[in-house]
XYZ file of N, CA, C and O in Angstrom:
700
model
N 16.023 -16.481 11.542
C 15.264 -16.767 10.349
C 13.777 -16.789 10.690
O 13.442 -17.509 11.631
N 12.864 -16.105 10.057
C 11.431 -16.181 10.062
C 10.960 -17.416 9.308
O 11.411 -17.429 8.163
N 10.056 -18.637 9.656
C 9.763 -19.649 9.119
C 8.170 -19.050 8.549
O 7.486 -18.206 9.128
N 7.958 -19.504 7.725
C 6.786 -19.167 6.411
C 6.167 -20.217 6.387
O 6.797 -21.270 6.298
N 4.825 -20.215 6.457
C 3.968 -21.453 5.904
C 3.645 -21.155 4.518
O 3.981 -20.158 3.880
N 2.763 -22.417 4.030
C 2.863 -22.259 3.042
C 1.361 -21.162 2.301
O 0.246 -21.456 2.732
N 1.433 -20.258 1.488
C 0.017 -19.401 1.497
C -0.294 -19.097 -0.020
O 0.571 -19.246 -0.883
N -1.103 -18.824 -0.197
C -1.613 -18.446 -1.142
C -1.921 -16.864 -1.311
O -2.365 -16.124 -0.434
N -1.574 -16.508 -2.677
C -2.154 -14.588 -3.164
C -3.680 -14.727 -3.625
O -3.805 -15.570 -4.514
N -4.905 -14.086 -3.225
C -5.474 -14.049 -3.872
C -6.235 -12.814 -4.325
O -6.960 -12.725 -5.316
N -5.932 -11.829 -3.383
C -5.867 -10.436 -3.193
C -4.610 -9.327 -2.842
O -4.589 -8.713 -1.775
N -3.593 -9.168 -3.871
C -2.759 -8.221 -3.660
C -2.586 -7.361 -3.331
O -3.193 -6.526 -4.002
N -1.818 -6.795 -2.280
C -2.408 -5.493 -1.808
C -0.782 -4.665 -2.176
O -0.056 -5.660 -2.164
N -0.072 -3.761 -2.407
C 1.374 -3.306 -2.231
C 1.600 -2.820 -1.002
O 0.708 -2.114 -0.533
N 2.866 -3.074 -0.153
C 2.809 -2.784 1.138
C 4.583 -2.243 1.005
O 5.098 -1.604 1.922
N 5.412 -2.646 -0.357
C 6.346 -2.131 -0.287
C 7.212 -2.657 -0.907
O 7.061 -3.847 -1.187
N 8.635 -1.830 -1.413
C 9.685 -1.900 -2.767
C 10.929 -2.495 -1.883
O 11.201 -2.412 -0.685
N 11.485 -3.050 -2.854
C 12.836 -3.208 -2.455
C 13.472 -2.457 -3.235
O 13.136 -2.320 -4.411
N 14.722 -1.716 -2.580
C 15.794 -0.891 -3.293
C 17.032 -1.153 -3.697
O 17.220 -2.160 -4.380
N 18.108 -0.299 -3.354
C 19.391 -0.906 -4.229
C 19.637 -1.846 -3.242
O 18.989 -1.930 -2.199
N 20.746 -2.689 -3.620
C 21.658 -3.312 -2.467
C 22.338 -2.241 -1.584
O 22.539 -1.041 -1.771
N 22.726 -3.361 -0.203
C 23.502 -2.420 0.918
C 24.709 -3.555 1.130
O 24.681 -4.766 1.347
N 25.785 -2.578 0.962
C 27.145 -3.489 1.290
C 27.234 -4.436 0.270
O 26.925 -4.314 -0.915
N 27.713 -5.435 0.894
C 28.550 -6.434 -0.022
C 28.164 -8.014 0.608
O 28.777 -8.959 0.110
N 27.199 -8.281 1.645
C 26.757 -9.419 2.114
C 25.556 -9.474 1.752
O 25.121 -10.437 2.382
N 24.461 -8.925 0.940
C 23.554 -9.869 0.194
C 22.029 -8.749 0.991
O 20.836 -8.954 0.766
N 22.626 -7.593 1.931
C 21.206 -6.642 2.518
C 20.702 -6.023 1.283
O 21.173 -5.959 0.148
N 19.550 -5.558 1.843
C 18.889 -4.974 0.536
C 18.250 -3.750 1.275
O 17.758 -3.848 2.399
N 18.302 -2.491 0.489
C 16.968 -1.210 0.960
C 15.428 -1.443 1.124
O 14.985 -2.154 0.221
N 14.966 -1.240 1.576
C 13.486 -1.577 1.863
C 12.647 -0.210 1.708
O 13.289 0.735 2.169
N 11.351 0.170 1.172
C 10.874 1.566 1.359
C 9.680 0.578 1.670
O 9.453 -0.434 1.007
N 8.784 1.089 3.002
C 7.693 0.219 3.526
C 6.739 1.097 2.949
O 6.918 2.294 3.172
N 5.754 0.763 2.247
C 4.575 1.839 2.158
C 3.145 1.805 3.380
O 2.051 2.342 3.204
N 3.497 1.172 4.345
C 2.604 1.105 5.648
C 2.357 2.622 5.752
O 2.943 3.521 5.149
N 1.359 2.707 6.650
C 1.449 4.286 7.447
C 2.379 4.136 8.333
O 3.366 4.872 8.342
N 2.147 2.890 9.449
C 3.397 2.615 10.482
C 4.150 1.879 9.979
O 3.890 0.675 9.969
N 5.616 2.500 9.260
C 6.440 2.116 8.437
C 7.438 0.295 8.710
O 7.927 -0.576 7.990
N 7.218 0.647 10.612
C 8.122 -0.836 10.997
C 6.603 -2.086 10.696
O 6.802 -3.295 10.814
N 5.332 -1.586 10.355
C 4.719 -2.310 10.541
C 4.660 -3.675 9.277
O 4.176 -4.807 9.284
N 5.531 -2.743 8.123
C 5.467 -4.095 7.275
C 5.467 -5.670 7.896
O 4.742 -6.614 7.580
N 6.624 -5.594 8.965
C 7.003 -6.790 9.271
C 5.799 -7.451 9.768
O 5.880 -8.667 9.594
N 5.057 -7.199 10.148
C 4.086 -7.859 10.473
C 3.123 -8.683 9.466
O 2.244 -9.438 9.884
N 3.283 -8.544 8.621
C 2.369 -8.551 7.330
C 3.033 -10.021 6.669
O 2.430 -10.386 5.661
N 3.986 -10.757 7.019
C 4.627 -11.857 6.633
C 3.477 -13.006 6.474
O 2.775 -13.332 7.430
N 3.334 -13.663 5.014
C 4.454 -13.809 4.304
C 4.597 -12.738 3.245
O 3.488 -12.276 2.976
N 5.688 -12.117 2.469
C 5.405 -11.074 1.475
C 5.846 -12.133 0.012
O 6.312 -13.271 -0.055
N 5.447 -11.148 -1.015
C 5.306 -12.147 -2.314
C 5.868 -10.874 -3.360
O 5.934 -9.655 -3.202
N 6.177 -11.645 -4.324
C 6.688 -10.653 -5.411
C 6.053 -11.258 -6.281
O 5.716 -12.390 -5.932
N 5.601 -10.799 -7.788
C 5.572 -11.005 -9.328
C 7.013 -11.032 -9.984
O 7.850 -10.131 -9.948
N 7.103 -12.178 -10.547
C 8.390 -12.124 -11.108
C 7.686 -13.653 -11.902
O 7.180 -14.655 -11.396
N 7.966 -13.220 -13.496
C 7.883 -13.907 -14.745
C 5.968 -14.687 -14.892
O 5.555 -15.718 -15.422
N 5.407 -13.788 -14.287
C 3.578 -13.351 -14.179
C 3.337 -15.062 -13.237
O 2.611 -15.985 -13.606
N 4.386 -15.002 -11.739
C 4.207 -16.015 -10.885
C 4.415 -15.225 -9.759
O 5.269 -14.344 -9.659
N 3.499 -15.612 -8.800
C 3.596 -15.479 -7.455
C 4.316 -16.130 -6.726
O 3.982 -17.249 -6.335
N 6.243 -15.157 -6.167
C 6.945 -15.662 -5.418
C 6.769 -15.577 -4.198
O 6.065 -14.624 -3.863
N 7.288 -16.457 -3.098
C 7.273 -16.031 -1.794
C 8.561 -15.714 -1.482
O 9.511 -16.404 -1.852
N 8.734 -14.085 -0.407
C 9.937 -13.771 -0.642
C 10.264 -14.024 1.481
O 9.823 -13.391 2.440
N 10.996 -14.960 1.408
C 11.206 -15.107 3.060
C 12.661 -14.564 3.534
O 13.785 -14.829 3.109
N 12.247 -13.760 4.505
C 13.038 -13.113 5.431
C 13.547 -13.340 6.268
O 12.954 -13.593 7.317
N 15.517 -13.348 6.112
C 16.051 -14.224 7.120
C 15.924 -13.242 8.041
O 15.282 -13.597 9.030
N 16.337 -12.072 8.054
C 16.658 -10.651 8.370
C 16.345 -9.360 8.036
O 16.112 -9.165 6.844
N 16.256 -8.068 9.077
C 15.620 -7.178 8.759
C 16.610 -6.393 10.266
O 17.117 -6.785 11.317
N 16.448 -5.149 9.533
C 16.769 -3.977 10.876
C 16.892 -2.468 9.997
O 17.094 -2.082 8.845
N 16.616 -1.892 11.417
C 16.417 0.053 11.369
C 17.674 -0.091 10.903
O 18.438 -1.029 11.131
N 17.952 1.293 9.948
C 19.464 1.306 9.871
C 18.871 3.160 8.800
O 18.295 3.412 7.741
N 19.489 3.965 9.950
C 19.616 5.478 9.496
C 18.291 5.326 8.933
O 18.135 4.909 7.786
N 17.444 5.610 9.603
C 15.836 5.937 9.537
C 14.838 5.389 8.257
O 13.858 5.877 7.693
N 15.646 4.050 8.091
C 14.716 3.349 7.139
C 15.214 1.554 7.365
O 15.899 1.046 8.253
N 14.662 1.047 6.381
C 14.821 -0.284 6.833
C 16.119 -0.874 5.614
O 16.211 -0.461 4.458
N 17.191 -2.121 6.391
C 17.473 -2.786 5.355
C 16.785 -4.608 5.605
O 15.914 -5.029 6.366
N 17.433 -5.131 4.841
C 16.704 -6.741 4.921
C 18.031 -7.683 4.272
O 18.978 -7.266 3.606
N 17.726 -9.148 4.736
C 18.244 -9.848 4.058
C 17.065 -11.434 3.660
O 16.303 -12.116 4.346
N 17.414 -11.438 2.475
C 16.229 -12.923 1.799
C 17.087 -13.830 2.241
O 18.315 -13.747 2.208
N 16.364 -14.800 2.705
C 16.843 -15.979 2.819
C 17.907 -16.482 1.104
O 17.318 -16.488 0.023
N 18.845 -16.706 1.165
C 19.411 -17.630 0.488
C 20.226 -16.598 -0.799
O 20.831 -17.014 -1.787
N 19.941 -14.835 -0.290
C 20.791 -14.024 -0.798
C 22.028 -13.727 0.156
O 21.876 -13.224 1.269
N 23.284 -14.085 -0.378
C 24.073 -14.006 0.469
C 25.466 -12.930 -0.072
O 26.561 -12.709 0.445
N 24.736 -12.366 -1.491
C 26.423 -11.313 -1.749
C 25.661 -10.265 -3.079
O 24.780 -10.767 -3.777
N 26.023 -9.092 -3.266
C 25.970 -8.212 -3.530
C 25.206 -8.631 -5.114
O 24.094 -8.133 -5.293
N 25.582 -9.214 -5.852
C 25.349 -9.878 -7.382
C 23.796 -10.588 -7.103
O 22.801 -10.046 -7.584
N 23.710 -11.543 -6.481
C 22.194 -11.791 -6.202
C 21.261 -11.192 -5.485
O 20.109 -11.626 -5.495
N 21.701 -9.847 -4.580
C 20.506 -9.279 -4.270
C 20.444 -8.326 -5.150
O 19.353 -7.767 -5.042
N 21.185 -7.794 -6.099
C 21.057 -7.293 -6.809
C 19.660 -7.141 -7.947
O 19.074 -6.171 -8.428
N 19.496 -8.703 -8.074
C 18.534 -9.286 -8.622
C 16.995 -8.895 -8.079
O 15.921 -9.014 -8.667
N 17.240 -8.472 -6.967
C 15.668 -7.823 -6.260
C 15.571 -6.505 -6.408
O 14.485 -6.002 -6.119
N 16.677 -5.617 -6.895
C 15.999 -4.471 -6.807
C 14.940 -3.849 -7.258
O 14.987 -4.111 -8.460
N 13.845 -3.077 -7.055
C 13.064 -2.374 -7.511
C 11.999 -3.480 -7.961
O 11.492 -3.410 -9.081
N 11.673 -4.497 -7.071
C 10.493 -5.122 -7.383
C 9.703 -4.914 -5.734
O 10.127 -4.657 -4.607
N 8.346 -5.186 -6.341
C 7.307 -4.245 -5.484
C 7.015 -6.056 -4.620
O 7.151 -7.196 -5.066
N 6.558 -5.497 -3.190
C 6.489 -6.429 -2.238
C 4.803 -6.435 -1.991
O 4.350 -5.291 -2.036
N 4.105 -7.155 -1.820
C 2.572 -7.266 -1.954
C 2.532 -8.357 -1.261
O 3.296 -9.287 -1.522
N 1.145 -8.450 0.272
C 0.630 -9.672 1.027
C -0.703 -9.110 0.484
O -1.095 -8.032 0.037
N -1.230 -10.361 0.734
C -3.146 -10.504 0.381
C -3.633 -9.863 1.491
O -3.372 -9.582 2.661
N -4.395 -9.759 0.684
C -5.750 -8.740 1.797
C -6.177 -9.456 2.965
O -6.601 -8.787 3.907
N -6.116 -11.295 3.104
C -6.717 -11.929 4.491
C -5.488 -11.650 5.272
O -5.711 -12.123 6.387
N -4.230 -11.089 5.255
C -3.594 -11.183 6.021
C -3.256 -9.671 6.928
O -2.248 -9.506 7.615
N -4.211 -8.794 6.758
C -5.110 -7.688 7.304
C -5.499 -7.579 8.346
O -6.669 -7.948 8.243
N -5.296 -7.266 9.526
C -6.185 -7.326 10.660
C -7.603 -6.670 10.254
O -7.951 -5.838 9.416
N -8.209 -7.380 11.172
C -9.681 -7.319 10.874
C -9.970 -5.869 11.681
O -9.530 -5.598 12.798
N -10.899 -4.918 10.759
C -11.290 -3.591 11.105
C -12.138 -3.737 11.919
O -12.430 -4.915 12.126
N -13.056 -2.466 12.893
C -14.051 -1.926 13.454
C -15.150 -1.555 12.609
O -14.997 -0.848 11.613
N -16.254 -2.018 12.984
C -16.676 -0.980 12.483
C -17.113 0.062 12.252
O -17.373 0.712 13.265
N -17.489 0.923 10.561
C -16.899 2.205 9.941
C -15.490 2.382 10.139
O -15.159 3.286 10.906
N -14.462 1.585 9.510
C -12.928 1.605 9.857
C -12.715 1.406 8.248
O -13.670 1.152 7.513
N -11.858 1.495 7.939
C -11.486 0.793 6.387
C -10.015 0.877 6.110
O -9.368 1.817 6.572
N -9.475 -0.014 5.414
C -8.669 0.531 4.374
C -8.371 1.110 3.579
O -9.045 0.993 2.556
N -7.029 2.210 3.562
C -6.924 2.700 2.095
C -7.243 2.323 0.725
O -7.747 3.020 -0.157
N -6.838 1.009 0.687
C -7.494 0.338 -0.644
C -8.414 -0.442 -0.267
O -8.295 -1.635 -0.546
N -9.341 -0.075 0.319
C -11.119 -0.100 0.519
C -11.642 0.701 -0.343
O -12.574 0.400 -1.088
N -10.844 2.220 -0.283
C -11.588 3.176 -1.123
C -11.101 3.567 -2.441
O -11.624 4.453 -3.117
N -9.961 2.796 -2.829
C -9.694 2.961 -4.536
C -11.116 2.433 -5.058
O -11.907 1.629 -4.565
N -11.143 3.113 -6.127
C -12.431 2.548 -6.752
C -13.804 2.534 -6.250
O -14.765 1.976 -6.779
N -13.784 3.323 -4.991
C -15.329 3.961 -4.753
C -15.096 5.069 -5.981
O -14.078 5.516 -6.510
N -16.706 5.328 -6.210
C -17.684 6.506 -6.804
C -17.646 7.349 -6.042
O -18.131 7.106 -4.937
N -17.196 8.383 -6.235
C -17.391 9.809 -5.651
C -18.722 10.544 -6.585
O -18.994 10.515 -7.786
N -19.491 11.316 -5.180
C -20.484 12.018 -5.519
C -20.389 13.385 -4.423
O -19.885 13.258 -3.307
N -20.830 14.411 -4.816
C -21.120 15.461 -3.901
C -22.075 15.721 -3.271
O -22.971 15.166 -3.907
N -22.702 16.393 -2.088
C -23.551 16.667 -1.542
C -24.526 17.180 -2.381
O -25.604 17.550 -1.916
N -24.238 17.255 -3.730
C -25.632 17.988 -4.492
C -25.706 16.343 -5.667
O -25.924 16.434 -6.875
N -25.513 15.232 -5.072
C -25.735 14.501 -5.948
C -24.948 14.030 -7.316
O -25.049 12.984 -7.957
N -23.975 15.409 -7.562
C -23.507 15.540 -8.922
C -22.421 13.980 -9.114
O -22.430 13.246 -8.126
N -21.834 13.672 -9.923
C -20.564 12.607 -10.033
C -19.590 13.486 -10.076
O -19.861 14.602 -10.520
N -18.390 13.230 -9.679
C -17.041 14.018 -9.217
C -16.092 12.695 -9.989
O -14.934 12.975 -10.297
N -16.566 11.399 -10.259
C -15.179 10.346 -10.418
C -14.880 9.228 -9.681
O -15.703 9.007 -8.792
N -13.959 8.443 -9.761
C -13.650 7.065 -9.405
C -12.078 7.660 -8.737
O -11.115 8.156 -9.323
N -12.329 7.342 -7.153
C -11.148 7.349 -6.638
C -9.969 6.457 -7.415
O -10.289 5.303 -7.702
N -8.583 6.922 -7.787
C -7.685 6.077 -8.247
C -6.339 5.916 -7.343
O -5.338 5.283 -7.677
N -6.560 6.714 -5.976
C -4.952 6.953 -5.066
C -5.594 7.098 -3.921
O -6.798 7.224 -3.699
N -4.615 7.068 -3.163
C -4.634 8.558 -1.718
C -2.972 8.651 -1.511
O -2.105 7.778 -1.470
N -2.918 10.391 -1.378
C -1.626 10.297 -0.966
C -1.799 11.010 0.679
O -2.837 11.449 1.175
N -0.618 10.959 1.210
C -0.704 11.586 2.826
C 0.222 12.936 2.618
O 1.043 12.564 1.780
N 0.526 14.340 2.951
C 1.492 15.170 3.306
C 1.140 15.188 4.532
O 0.180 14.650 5.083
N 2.323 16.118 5.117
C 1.970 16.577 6.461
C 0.665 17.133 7.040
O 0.456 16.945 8.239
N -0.142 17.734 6.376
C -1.145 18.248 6.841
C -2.267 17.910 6.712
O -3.158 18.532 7.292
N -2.591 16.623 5.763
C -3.653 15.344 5.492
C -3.626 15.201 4.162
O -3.255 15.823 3.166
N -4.425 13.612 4.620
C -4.560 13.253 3.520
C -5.245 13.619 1.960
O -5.747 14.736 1.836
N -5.257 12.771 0.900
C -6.284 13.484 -0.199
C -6.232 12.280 -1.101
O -5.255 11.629 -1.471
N -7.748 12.112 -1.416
C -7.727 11.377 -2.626
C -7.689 12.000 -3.522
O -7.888 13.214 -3.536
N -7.330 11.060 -4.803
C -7.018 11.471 -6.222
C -8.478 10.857 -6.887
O -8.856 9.726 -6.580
N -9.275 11.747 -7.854
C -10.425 11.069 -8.359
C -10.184 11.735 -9.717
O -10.095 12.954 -9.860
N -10.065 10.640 -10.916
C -10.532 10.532 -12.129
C -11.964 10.473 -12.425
O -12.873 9.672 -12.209
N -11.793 11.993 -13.190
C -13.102 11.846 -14.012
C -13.072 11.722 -15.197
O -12.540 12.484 -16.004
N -13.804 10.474 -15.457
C -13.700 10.302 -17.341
C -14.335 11.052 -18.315
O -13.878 11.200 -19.449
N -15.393 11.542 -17.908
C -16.194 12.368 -18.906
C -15.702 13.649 -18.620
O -15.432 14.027 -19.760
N -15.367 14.681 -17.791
C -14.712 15.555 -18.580
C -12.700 15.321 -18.478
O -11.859 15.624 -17.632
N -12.649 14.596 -19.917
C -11.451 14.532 -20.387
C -10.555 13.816 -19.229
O -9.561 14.519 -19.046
N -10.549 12.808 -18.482
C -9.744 12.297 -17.639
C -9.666 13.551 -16.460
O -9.073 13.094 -15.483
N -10.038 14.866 -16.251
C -9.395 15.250 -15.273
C -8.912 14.788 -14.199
O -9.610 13.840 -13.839
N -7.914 15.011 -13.372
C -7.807 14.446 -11.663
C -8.372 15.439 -10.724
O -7.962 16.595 -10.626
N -9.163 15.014 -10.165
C -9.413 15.610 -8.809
C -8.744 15.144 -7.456
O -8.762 14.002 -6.995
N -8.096 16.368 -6.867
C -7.633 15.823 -5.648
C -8.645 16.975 -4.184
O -8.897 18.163 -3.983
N -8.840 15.933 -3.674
C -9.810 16.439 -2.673
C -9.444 16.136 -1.025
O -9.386 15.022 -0.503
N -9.254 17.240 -0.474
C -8.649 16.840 1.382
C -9.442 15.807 1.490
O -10.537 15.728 0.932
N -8.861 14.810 2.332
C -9.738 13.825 2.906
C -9.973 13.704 4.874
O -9.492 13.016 5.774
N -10.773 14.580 4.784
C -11.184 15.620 6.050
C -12.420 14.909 6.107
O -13.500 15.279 5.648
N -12.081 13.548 6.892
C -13.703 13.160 7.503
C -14.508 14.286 8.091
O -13.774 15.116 8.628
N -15.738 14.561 8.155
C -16.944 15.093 8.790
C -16.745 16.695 8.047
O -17.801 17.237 7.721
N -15.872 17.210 7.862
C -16.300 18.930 6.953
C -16.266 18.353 5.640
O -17.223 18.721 4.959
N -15.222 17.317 4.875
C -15.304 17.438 3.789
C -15.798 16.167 3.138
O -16.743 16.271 2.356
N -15.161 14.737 3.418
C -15.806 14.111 3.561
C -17.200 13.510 4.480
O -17.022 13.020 5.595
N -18.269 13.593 4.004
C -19.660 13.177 5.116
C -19.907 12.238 4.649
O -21.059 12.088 5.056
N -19.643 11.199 3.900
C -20.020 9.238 4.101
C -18.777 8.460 2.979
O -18.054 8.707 2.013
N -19.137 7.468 3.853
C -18.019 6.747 2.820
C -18.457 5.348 3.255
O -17.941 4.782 4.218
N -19.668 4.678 2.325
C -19.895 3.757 2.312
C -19.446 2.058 1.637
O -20.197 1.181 1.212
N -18.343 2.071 1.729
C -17.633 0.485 1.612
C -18.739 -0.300 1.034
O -18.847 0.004 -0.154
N -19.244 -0.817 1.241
C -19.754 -2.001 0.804
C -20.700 -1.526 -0.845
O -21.022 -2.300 -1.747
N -20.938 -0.051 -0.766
C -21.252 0.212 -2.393
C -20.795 0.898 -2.794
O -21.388 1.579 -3.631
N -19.245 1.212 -2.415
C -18.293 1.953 -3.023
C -18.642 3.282 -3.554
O -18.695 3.910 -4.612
N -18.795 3.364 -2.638
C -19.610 4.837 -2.483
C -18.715 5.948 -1.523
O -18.151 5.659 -0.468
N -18.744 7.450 -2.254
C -18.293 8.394 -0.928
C -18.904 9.578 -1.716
O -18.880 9.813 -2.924
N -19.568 10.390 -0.486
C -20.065 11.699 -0.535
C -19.573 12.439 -0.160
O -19.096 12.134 0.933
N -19.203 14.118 -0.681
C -17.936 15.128 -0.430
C -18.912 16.443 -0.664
O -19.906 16.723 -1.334
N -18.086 17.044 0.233
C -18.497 18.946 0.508
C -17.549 19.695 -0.404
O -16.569 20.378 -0.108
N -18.077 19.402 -1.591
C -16.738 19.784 -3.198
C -17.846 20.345 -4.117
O -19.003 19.926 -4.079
N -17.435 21.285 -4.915
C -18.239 21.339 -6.418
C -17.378 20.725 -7.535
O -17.804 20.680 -8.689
């Protein structure tokens, strides 16, 4: 059993879903949204929204099982009550983050920077990043012409050249 102090949400961050049940003793599917997927565990305590309250969800148990994770909650013990967790999203606060380098950031450092281009122009308000195999890309909404999405490689130094955090700011090699 992992013991939990007691904590507070005051910055949500999503780090990951719970899925269907597994078996018939109370495991549950896990999809981690980490980059280093075993790294959720580290991130304890995790919290859910359920009835617009911040739960704490404590973990008796956890293991690899066929290249993803399952879990068990403390005090779910059969198929009918974990049932009850499926498909709710798992979120720790932002102080519970290891502390960056710096010019290091978080992914959701840069939701909600201003994108601008090397000619000054506005491009939009980052709203994502997704990863494929071959890199990453933010997603940028632009409101004035008509919501478009822009998705743009996120290729530090050719495509991206600054990405200033603290005024939510990023400059791109884009028209």
């Amino acid at each position: 059993m992992i013991n939990i102090k007691s904590y507070t949400i005051i910055n949500p961050i999503l780090v990951g879903k719970i899925g269907r049940v597994y078996g018939i003793l109370g495991w549950i599917n896990l999809f981690s949204l980490t980059e280093n997927k075993e790294k959720i565990f580290s991130y304890l305590p995790w919290f859910t929204l359920k009835n617009k309250k911040w739960k704490t969800i404590q973990l008796k148990n956890w293991k690899k099982h066929n290249n993803r994770f399952i879990i068990q909650i403390n005090n779910v013990i059969d198929r009918s009550i974990a049932s009850t967790w499926t498909n709710a999203d798992i979120f720790i606060d932002q102080s519970q983050l290891p502390k960056l380098k710096k010019n290091e950031y978080y992914w959701n450092d840069i939701i909600k920077c201003e994108v601008f281009n090397v000619k000054h122009q506005y491009l939009g308000t980052v709203i994502n990043l997704t990863s494929n195999k071959y890199n990453d890309t933010i997603l940028i909404k632009n409101k004035i012409k008509k919501n478009k999405t822009i998705m743009i490689p996120f290729i530090i130094e050719k495509i991206v050249k600054n990405i200033d955090i603290k005024n939510k700011t990023i400059i791109v090699q884009w028209n």
